[in-house]
Amino acid sequence: GAGVSQTPSNKVTEKGKYVELRCDPISGHTALYWYRQSLGQGPEFLIYFQGTGAADDSGLPNDRFFAVRPEGSVSTLKIQRTERGDSAVYLCASSLFAGANEQYFGPGTRLTVT
Amino acid sequence: GNSVTQMEGPVTLSEEAFLTINCTYTATGYPSLFWYVQYPGEGLQLLLKATKADDKGSNKGFEATYRKETTSFHLEKGSVQVSDSAVYFCALSGGAGSYQLTFGKGTKLSVIP
């Protein structure tokens, strides 16, 4: 079956611009997670959803970052007033439910802020 | 909070050599432990997992045992192949009602023929 998909695969934007990154989880998975991976580092947690609600957003670095999942399936990560330090690979993962042991990762969106 | 410390890389081995990548963790409660692998140009994939103390996870010839007394989850393989070249991440989840994964920094493995 289809895995987790993310679009776009690459995004280049100018400092100060707004960007949206999309994640399409595995069908039937109720939990969805966003992570950020900087070069040479492991992924760092940003936020996760159980259904439509953000169950834990403690990893969001500041209020420029926001994520939604209005229908409990597709999620969008939104970054306002982008900064060069936001450049990273943004990873999405889904699992059958929050607390299920296996999270399935998408290929990521590489964001470059110039 | 939760944290994972894993062996710094890069690691270069000859084909058929023995592999160990060390991983230790700090967590409250009883976390689940994982090894994820990222092959060149591909996404993160779960390699193996263990959900309670003394469990051994295994897959594709790799093994790791959940050691609560030493808070460790070292990855081992008896005979590596060129196709094992990848970046390996140790991770944990749970432990205090938190479901997100906490990752180590990753260890890059290169296997030469």
PDB file of C-alpha atoms in Angstrom:
ATOM      1  CA  GLY A   1       0.000   0.000   0.000  1.00  0.00           C
ATOM      2  CA  ALA A   2       0.934   3.644  -0.198  1.00  0.00           C
ATOM      3  CA  GLY A   3       3.336   4.978   2.387  1.00  0.00           C
ATOM      4  CA  VAL A   4       3.572   8.431   3.912  1.00  0.00           C
ATOM      5  CA  SER A   5       3.950  11.086   1.237  1.00  0.00           C
ATOM      6  CA  GLN A   6       5.243  14.621   1.578  1.00  0.00           C
ATOM      7  CA  THR A   7       5.123  17.545  -0.792  1.00  0.00           C
ATOM      8  CA  PRO A   8       7.061  19.331  -2.028  1.00  0.00           C
ATOM      9  CA  SER A   9      10.223  17.260  -1.897  1.00  0.00           C
ATOM     10  CA  ASN A  10      12.301  20.422  -2.091  1.00  0.00           C
ATOM     11  CA  LYS A  11      11.422  24.017  -1.294  1.00  0.00           C
ATOM     12  CA  VAL A  12      13.658  27.037  -1.690  1.00  0.00           C
ATOM     13  CA  THR A  13      12.358  30.299  -0.289  1.00  0.00           C
ATOM     14  CA  GLU A  14      13.640  33.710   0.611  1.00  0.00           C
ATOM     15  CA  LYS A  15      14.103  34.888   4.179  1.00  0.00           C
ATOM     16  CA  GLY A  16      10.892  36.398   5.506  1.00  0.00           C
ATOM     17  CA  LYS A  17       8.549  34.423   3.252  1.00  0.00           C
ATOM     18  CA  TYR A  18       5.753  32.079   4.314  1.00  0.00           C
ATOM     19  CA  VAL A  19       5.867  28.348   3.476  1.00  0.00           C
ATOM     20  CA  GLU A  20       3.523  25.388   3.773  1.00  0.00           C
ATOM     21  CA  LEU A  21       4.678  21.788   3.873  1.00  0.00           C
ATOM     22  CA  ARG A  22       2.185  18.985   3.336  1.00  0.00           C
ATOM     23  CA  CYS A  23       2.021  15.462   4.724  1.00  0.00           C
ATOM     24  CA  ASP A  24      -0.295  12.670   3.611  1.00  0.00           C
ATOM     25  CA  PRO A  25      -0.207   9.824   6.154  1.00  0.00           C
ATOM     26  CA  ILE A  26      -0.891   6.151   5.630  1.00  0.00           C
ATOM     27  CA  SER A  27      -4.601   5.584   5.262  1.00  0.00           C
ATOM     28  CA  GLY A  28      -6.203   4.662   8.571  1.00  0.00           C
ATOM     29  CA  HIS A  29      -3.377   5.999  10.724  1.00  0.00           C
ATOM     30  CA  THR A  30      -4.814   8.292  13.361  1.00  0.00           C
ATOM     31  CA  ALA A  31      -1.539   9.646  14.774  1.00  0.00           C
ATOM     32  CA  LEU A  32       0.689  11.991  12.764  1.00  0.00           C
ATOM     33  CA  TYR A  33       4.059  13.439  13.790  1.00  0.00           C
ATOM     34  CA  TRP A  34       6.295  16.206  12.478  1.00  0.00           C
ATOM     35  CA  TYR A  35      10.075  16.184  13.011  1.00  0.00           C
ATOM     36  CA  ARG A  36      12.900  18.413  11.818  1.00  0.00           C
ATOM     37  CA  GLN A  37      16.329  17.064  10.860  1.00  0.00           C
ATOM     38  CA  SER A  38      19.279  19.402  10.562  1.00  0.00           C
ATOM     39  CA  LEU A  39      22.416  18.342   8.725  1.00  0.00           C
ATOM     40  CA  GLY A  40      24.377  15.737  10.662  1.00  0.00           C
ATOM     41  CA  GLN A  41      21.768  15.475  13.419  1.00  0.00           C
ATOM     42  CA  GLY A  42      18.983  13.105  14.352  1.00  0.00           C
ATOM     43  CA  PRO A  43      15.370  14.130  13.794  1.00  0.00           C
ATOM     44  CA  GLU A  44      13.899  16.411  16.474  1.00  0.00           C
ATOM     45  CA  PHE A  45      10.242  16.289  17.438  1.00  0.00           C
ATOM     46  CA  LEU A  46       8.030  19.262  16.599  1.00  0.00           C
ATOM     47  CA  ILE A  47       4.370  18.309  17.085  1.00  0.00           C
ATOM     48  CA  TYR A  48       2.022  15.358  16.950  1.00  0.00           C
ATOM     49  CA  PHE A  49      -1.678  14.923  16.280  1.00  0.00           C
ATOM     50  CA  GLN A  50      -4.069  12.281  17.467  1.00  0.00           C
ATOM     51  CA  GLY A  51      -6.974  12.706  15.065  1.00  0.00           C
ATOM     52  CA  THR A  52      -7.619  16.370  14.361  1.00  0.00           C
ATOM     53  CA  GLY A  53      -6.175  17.789  17.553  1.00  0.00           C
ATOM     54  CA  ALA A  54      -2.597  18.646  18.376  1.00  0.00           C
ATOM     55  CA  ALA A  55      -1.865  16.366  21.316  1.00  0.00           C
ATOM     56  CA  ASP A  56       1.625  17.721  21.973  1.00  0.00           C
ATOM     57  CA  ASP A  57       3.187  20.791  20.341  1.00  0.00           C
ATOM     58  CA  SER A  58       6.009  21.185  22.830  1.00  0.00           C
ATOM     59  CA  GLY A  59       8.677  20.799  20.140  1.00  0.00           C
ATOM     60  CA  LEU A  60       7.638  23.774  18.032  1.00  0.00           C
ATOM     61  CA  PRO A  61      10.577  26.199  18.332  1.00  0.00           C
ATOM     62  CA  ASN A  62       8.528  29.424  18.391  1.00  0.00           C
ATOM     63  CA  ASP A  63       5.223  30.949  17.330  1.00  0.00           C
ATOM     64  CA  ARG A  64       6.287  31.234  13.681  1.00  0.00           C
ATOM     65  CA  PHE A  65       5.602  27.510  13.387  1.00  0.00           C
ATOM     66  CA  PHE A  66       2.073  26.152  13.253  1.00  0.00           C
ATOM     67  CA  ALA A  67       0.506  22.914  12.063  1.00  0.00           C
ATOM     68  CA  VAL A  68      -3.036  21.793  11.305  1.00  0.00           C
ATOM     69  CA  ARG A  69      -4.844  18.573  10.523  1.00  0.00           C
ATOM     70  CA  PRO A  70      -8.436  19.676   9.980  1.00  0.00           C
ATOM     71  CA  GLU A  71      -9.965  16.397   8.841  1.00  0.00           C
ATOM     72  CA  GLY A  72      -7.743  13.998  10.728  1.00  0.00           C
ATOM     73  CA  SER A  73      -5.806  12.905   7.663  1.00  0.00           C
ATOM     74  CA  VAL A  74      -3.586  15.326   5.708  1.00  0.00           C
ATOM     75  CA  SER A  75      -1.525  17.744   7.771  1.00  0.00           C
ATOM     76  CA  THR A  76       0.115  21.033   6.850  1.00  0.00           C
ATOM     77  CA  LEU A  77       3.098  22.537   8.648  1.00  0.00           C
ATOM     78  CA  LYS A  78       3.153  26.308   8.257  1.00  0.00           C
ATOM     79  CA  ILE A  79       6.174  28.511   8.825  1.00  0.00           C
ATOM     80  CA  GLN A  80       5.808  32.289   8.865  1.00  0.00           C
ATOM     81  CA  ARG A  81       8.606  34.839   8.334  1.00  0.00           C
ATOM     82  CA  THR A  82      11.128  32.140   7.517  1.00  0.00           C
ATOM     83  CA  GLU A  83      14.697  32.502   8.772  1.00  0.00           C
ATOM     84  CA  ARG A  84      17.904  30.941   7.463  1.00  0.00           C
ATOM     85  CA  GLY A  85      18.037  28.802  10.616  1.00  0.00           C
ATOM     86  CA  ASP A  86      14.790  27.113   9.551  1.00  0.00           C
ATOM     87  CA  SER A  87      16.674  25.361   6.734  1.00  0.00           C
ATOM     88  CA  ALA A  88      16.420  21.615   7.386  1.00  0.00           C
ATOM     89  CA  VAL A  89      14.648  18.463   6.246  1.00  0.00           C
ATOM     90  CA  TYR A  90      11.122  18.324   7.642  1.00  0.00           C
ATOM     91  CA  LEU A  91       9.941  14.769   8.226  1.00  0.00           C
ATOM     92  CA  CYS A  92       6.432  13.499   8.728  1.00  0.00           C
ATOM     93  CA  ALA A  93       5.541  10.147  10.261  1.00  0.00           C
ATOM     94  CA  SER A  94       2.301   8.355  11.010  1.00  0.00           C
ATOM     95  CA  SER A  95       1.263   5.472  13.228  1.00  0.00           C
ATOM     96  CA  LEU A  96      -1.908   3.481  13.713  1.00  0.00           C
ATOM     97  CA  PHE A  97      -2.556   5.401  16.933  1.00  0.00           C
ATOM     98  CA  ALA A  98      -0.533   7.476  19.393  1.00  0.00           C
ATOM     99  CA  GLY A  99       1.535   5.055  21.415  1.00  0.00           C
ATOM    100  CA  ALA A 100       1.662   2.417  18.682  1.00  0.00           C
ATOM    101  CA  ASN A 101       5.243   1.292  18.544  1.00  0.00           C
ATOM    102  CA  GLU A 102       5.955   1.746  14.886  1.00  0.00           C
ATOM    103  CA  GLN A 103       6.063   5.124  13.204  1.00  0.00           C
ATOM    104  CA  TYR A 104       6.332   5.158   9.411  1.00  0.00           C
ATOM    105  CA  PHE A 105       8.290   8.031   7.936  1.00  0.00           C
ATOM    106  CA  GLY A 106       7.843   9.938   4.727  1.00  0.00           C
ATOM    107  CA  PRO A 107      10.743  10.956   2.478  1.00  0.00           C
ATOM    108  CA  GLY A 108      10.860  14.475   3.896  1.00  0.00           C
ATOM    109  CA  THR A 109      10.760  18.006   2.517  1.00  0.00           C
ATOM    110  CA  ARG A 110      14.117  19.743   2.204  1.00  0.00           C
ATOM    111  CA  LEU A 111      13.571  23.422   3.039  1.00  0.00           C
ATOM    112  CA  THR A 112      16.251  25.933   2.121  1.00  0.00           C
ATOM    113  CA  VAL A 113      15.869  29.539   3.214  1.00  0.00           C
ATOM    114  CA  THR A 114      18.143  31.921   1.314  1.00  0.00           C
TER     115      THR A 114
ATOM    116  CA  GLY B   1      13.629  14.787  29.791  1.00  0.00           C
ATOM    117  CA  ASN B   2      14.393  11.891  27.496  1.00  0.00           C
ATOM    118  CA  SER B   3      17.728  11.717  25.706  1.00  0.00           C
ATOM    119  CA  VAL B   4      19.725   9.277  23.579  1.00  0.00           C
ATOM    120  CA  THR B   5      23.497   9.161  23.207  1.00  0.00           C
ATOM    121  CA  GLN B   6      25.027   7.056  20.480  1.00  0.00           C
ATOM    122  CA  MET B   7      28.480   6.337  19.254  1.00  0.00           C
ATOM    123  CA  GLU B   8      30.003   9.074  17.123  1.00  0.00           C
ATOM    124  CA  GLY B   9      30.792   8.190  13.548  1.00  0.00           C
ATOM    125  CA  PRO B  10      31.724   7.742  10.914  1.00  0.00           C
ATOM    126  CA  VAL B  11      32.513   4.046  11.166  1.00  0.00           C
ATOM    127  CA  THR B  12      34.296   2.272   8.323  1.00  0.00           C
ATOM    128  CA  LEU B  13      34.470  -1.528   8.245  1.00  0.00           C
ATOM    129  CA  SER B  14      35.555  -4.162   5.788  1.00  0.00           C
ATOM    130  CA  GLU B  15      32.956  -6.573   4.473  1.00  0.00           C
ATOM    131  CA  GLU B  16      32.252  -9.472   6.878  1.00  0.00           C
ATOM    132  CA  ALA B  17      33.563  -7.550   9.893  1.00  0.00           C
ATOM    133  CA  PHE B  18      31.680  -7.456  13.210  1.00  0.00           C
ATOM    134  CA  LEU B  19      29.677  -4.317  13.930  1.00  0.00           C
ATOM    135  CA  THR B  20      28.778  -2.698  17.234  1.00  0.00           C
ATOM    136  CA  ILE B  21      27.185   0.735  17.523  1.00  0.00           C
ATOM    137  CA  ASN B  22      26.739   1.806  21.124  1.00  0.00           C
ATOM    138  CA  CYS B  23      23.580   3.501  22.363  1.00  0.00           C
ATOM    139  CA  THR B  24      22.641   4.615  25.864  1.00  0.00           C
ATOM    140  CA  TYR B  25      19.541   6.450  26.966  1.00  0.00           C
ATOM    141  CA  THR B  26      18.006   8.532  29.732  1.00  0.00           C
ATOM    142  CA  ALA B  27      14.263   8.327  30.286  1.00  0.00           C
ATOM    143  CA  THR B  28      11.655   8.286  32.999  1.00  0.00           C
ATOM    144  CA  GLY B  29       9.440   5.259  33.233  1.00  0.00           C
ATOM    145  CA  TYR B  30       9.664   2.391  30.769  1.00  0.00           C
ATOM    146  CA  PRO B  31      10.397   3.554  27.222  1.00  0.00           C
ATOM    147  CA  SER B  32      10.376   1.493  24.037  1.00  0.00           C
ATOM    148  CA  LEU B  33      13.685   1.439  22.168  1.00  0.00           C
ATOM    149  CA  PHE B  34      14.323   1.466  18.436  1.00  0.00           C
ATOM    150  CA  TRP B  35      16.991   1.431  15.777  1.00  0.00           C
ATOM    151  CA  TYR B  36      16.136   3.269  12.574  1.00  0.00           C
ATOM    152  CA  VAL B  37      18.216   3.169   9.388  1.00  0.00           C
ATOM    153  CA  GLN B  38      18.528   5.712   6.600  1.00  0.00           C
ATOM    154  CA  TYR B  39      20.012   4.322   3.386  1.00  0.00           C
ATOM    155  CA  PRO B  40      21.517   6.813   0.918  1.00  0.00           C
ATOM    156  CA  GLY B  41      18.754   8.751  -0.819  1.00  0.00           C
ATOM    157  CA  GLU B  42      15.982   7.029   1.138  1.00  0.00           C
ATOM    158  CA  GLY B  43      13.734   7.814   4.091  1.00  0.00           C
ATOM    159  CA  LEU B  44      14.001   6.573   7.656  1.00  0.00           C
ATOM    160  CA  GLN B  45      13.046   2.937   8.119  1.00  0.00           C
ATOM    161  CA  LEU B  46      12.505   1.002  11.310  1.00  0.00           C
ATOM    162  CA  LEU B  47      15.223  -1.645  11.623  1.00  0.00           C
ATOM    163  CA  LEU B  48      14.297  -3.246  14.949  1.00  0.00           C
ATOM    164  CA  LYS B  49      12.639  -2.516  18.264  1.00  0.00           C
ATOM    165  CA  ALA B  50      12.297  -3.744  21.857  1.00  0.00           C
ATOM    166  CA  THR B  51       9.502  -2.744  24.180  1.00  0.00           C
ATOM    167  CA  LYS B  52      10.600  -4.020  27.582  1.00  0.00           C
ATOM    168  CA  ALA B  53      13.689  -4.914  29.562  1.00  0.00           C
ATOM    169  CA  ASP B  54      15.668  -7.943  28.325  1.00  0.00           C
ATOM    170  CA  ASP B  55      13.769  -8.043  25.019  1.00  0.00           C
ATOM    171  CA  LYS B  56      15.954  -8.626  21.978  1.00  0.00           C
ATOM    172  CA  GLY B  57      15.003  -6.995  18.713  1.00  0.00           C
ATOM    173  CA  SER B  58      16.351  -8.508  15.507  1.00  0.00           C
ATOM    174  CA  ASN B  59      16.057  -7.986  11.770  1.00  0.00           C
ATOM    175  CA  LYS B  60      18.260  -8.538   8.686  1.00  0.00           C
ATOM    176  CA  GLY B  61      21.017 -10.047  10.856  1.00  0.00           C
ATOM    177  CA  PHE B  62      21.081  -7.047  13.213  1.00  0.00           C
ATOM    178  CA  GLU B  63      20.331  -7.464  16.919  1.00  0.00           C
ATOM    179  CA  ALA B  64      19.969  -5.244  19.979  1.00  0.00           C
ATOM    180  CA  THR B  65      19.031  -6.121  23.561  1.00  0.00           C
ATOM    181  CA  TYR B  66      17.160  -3.768  25.893  1.00  0.00           C
ATOM    182  CA  ARG B  67      19.354  -3.520  29.006  1.00  0.00           C
ATOM    183  CA  LYS B  68      17.598  -1.589  31.737  1.00  0.00           C
ATOM    184  CA  GLU B  69      20.406  -2.005  34.271  1.00  0.00           C
ATOM    185  CA  THR B  70      22.891  -0.265  31.962  1.00  0.00           C
ATOM    186  CA  THR B  71      20.278   1.844  30.106  1.00  0.00           C
ATOM    187  CA  SER B  72      21.707   0.603  26.827  1.00  0.00           C
ATOM    188  CA  PHE B  73      20.520  -0.736  23.471  1.00  0.00           C
ATOM    189  CA  HIS B  74      23.662  -1.498  21.475  1.00  0.00           C
ATOM    190  CA  LEU B  75      23.283  -2.526  17.829  1.00  0.00           C
ATOM    191  CA  GLU B  76      25.294  -5.544  16.616  1.00  0.00           C
ATOM    192  CA  LYS B  77      25.757  -7.528  13.438  1.00  0.00           C
ATOM    193  CA  GLY B  78      28.088 -10.456  13.055  1.00  0.00           C
ATOM    194  CA  SER B  79      29.093  -9.948   9.420  1.00  0.00           C
ATOM    195  CA  VAL B  80      28.381  -6.666   7.643  1.00  0.00           C
ATOM    196  CA  GLN B  81      27.842  -6.304   3.912  1.00  0.00           C
ATOM    197  CA  VAL B  82      28.415  -3.395   1.562  1.00  0.00           C
ATOM    198  CA  SER B  83      24.634  -2.999   1.369  1.00  0.00           C
ATOM    199  CA  ASP B  84      24.562  -2.184   5.113  1.00  0.00           C
ATOM    200  CA  SER B  85      26.222   1.166   4.434  1.00  0.00           C
ATOM    201  CA  ALA B  86      23.808   3.729   5.853  1.00  0.00           C
ATOM    202  CA  VAL B  87      23.188   6.055   8.786  1.00  0.00           C
ATOM    203  CA  TYR B  88      21.849   4.334  11.896  1.00  0.00           C
ATOM    204  CA  PHE B  89      19.778   6.135  14.535  1.00  0.00           C
ATOM    205  CA  CYS B  90      18.986   4.928  18.034  1.00  0.00           C
ATOM    206  CA  ALA B  91      15.671   6.241  19.390  1.00  0.00           C
ATOM    207  CA  LEU B  92      13.207   5.892  22.229  1.00  0.00           C
ATOM    208  CA  SER B  93       9.581   6.695  22.851  1.00  0.00           C
ATOM    209  CA  GLY B  94       7.165   6.593  25.737  1.00  0.00           C
ATOM    210  CA  GLY B  95       8.381   6.368  29.275  1.00  0.00           C
ATOM    211  CA  ALA B  96       6.318   9.246  30.630  1.00  0.00           C
ATOM    212  CA  GLY B  97       3.255   9.258  28.402  1.00  0.00           C
ATOM    213  CA  SER B  98       5.180  10.863  25.562  1.00  0.00           C
ATOM    214  CA  TYR B  99       4.685   9.167  22.215  1.00  0.00           C
ATOM    215  CA  GLN B 100       7.118  11.076  20.080  1.00  0.00           C
ATOM    216  CA  LEU B 101      10.502   9.598  19.218  1.00  0.00           C
ATOM    217  CA  THR B 102      13.689  11.000  20.715  1.00  0.00           C
ATOM    218  CA  PHE B 103      16.655  10.271  18.450  1.00  0.00           C
ATOM    219  CA  GLY B 104      20.399  10.097  18.840  1.00  0.00           C
ATOM    220  CA  LYS B 105      22.592  12.012  16.404  1.00  0.00           C
ATOM    221  CA  GLY B 106      23.131   9.058  14.106  1.00  0.00           C
ATOM    222  CA  THR B 107      26.149   6.958  13.185  1.00  0.00           C
ATOM    223  CA  LYS B 108      27.255   6.735   9.579  1.00  0.00           C
ATOM    224  CA  LEU B 109      28.484   3.273   8.613  1.00  0.00           C
ATOM    225  CA  SER B 110      30.510   2.640   5.481  1.00  0.00           C
ATOM    226  CA  VAL B 111      31.333  -0.954   4.525  1.00  0.00           C
ATOM    227  CA  ILE B 112      34.108  -1.452   1.984  1.00  0.00           C
ATOM    228  CA  PRO B 113      34.592  -4.593  -0.117  1.00  0.00           C
TER     229      PRO B 113
END
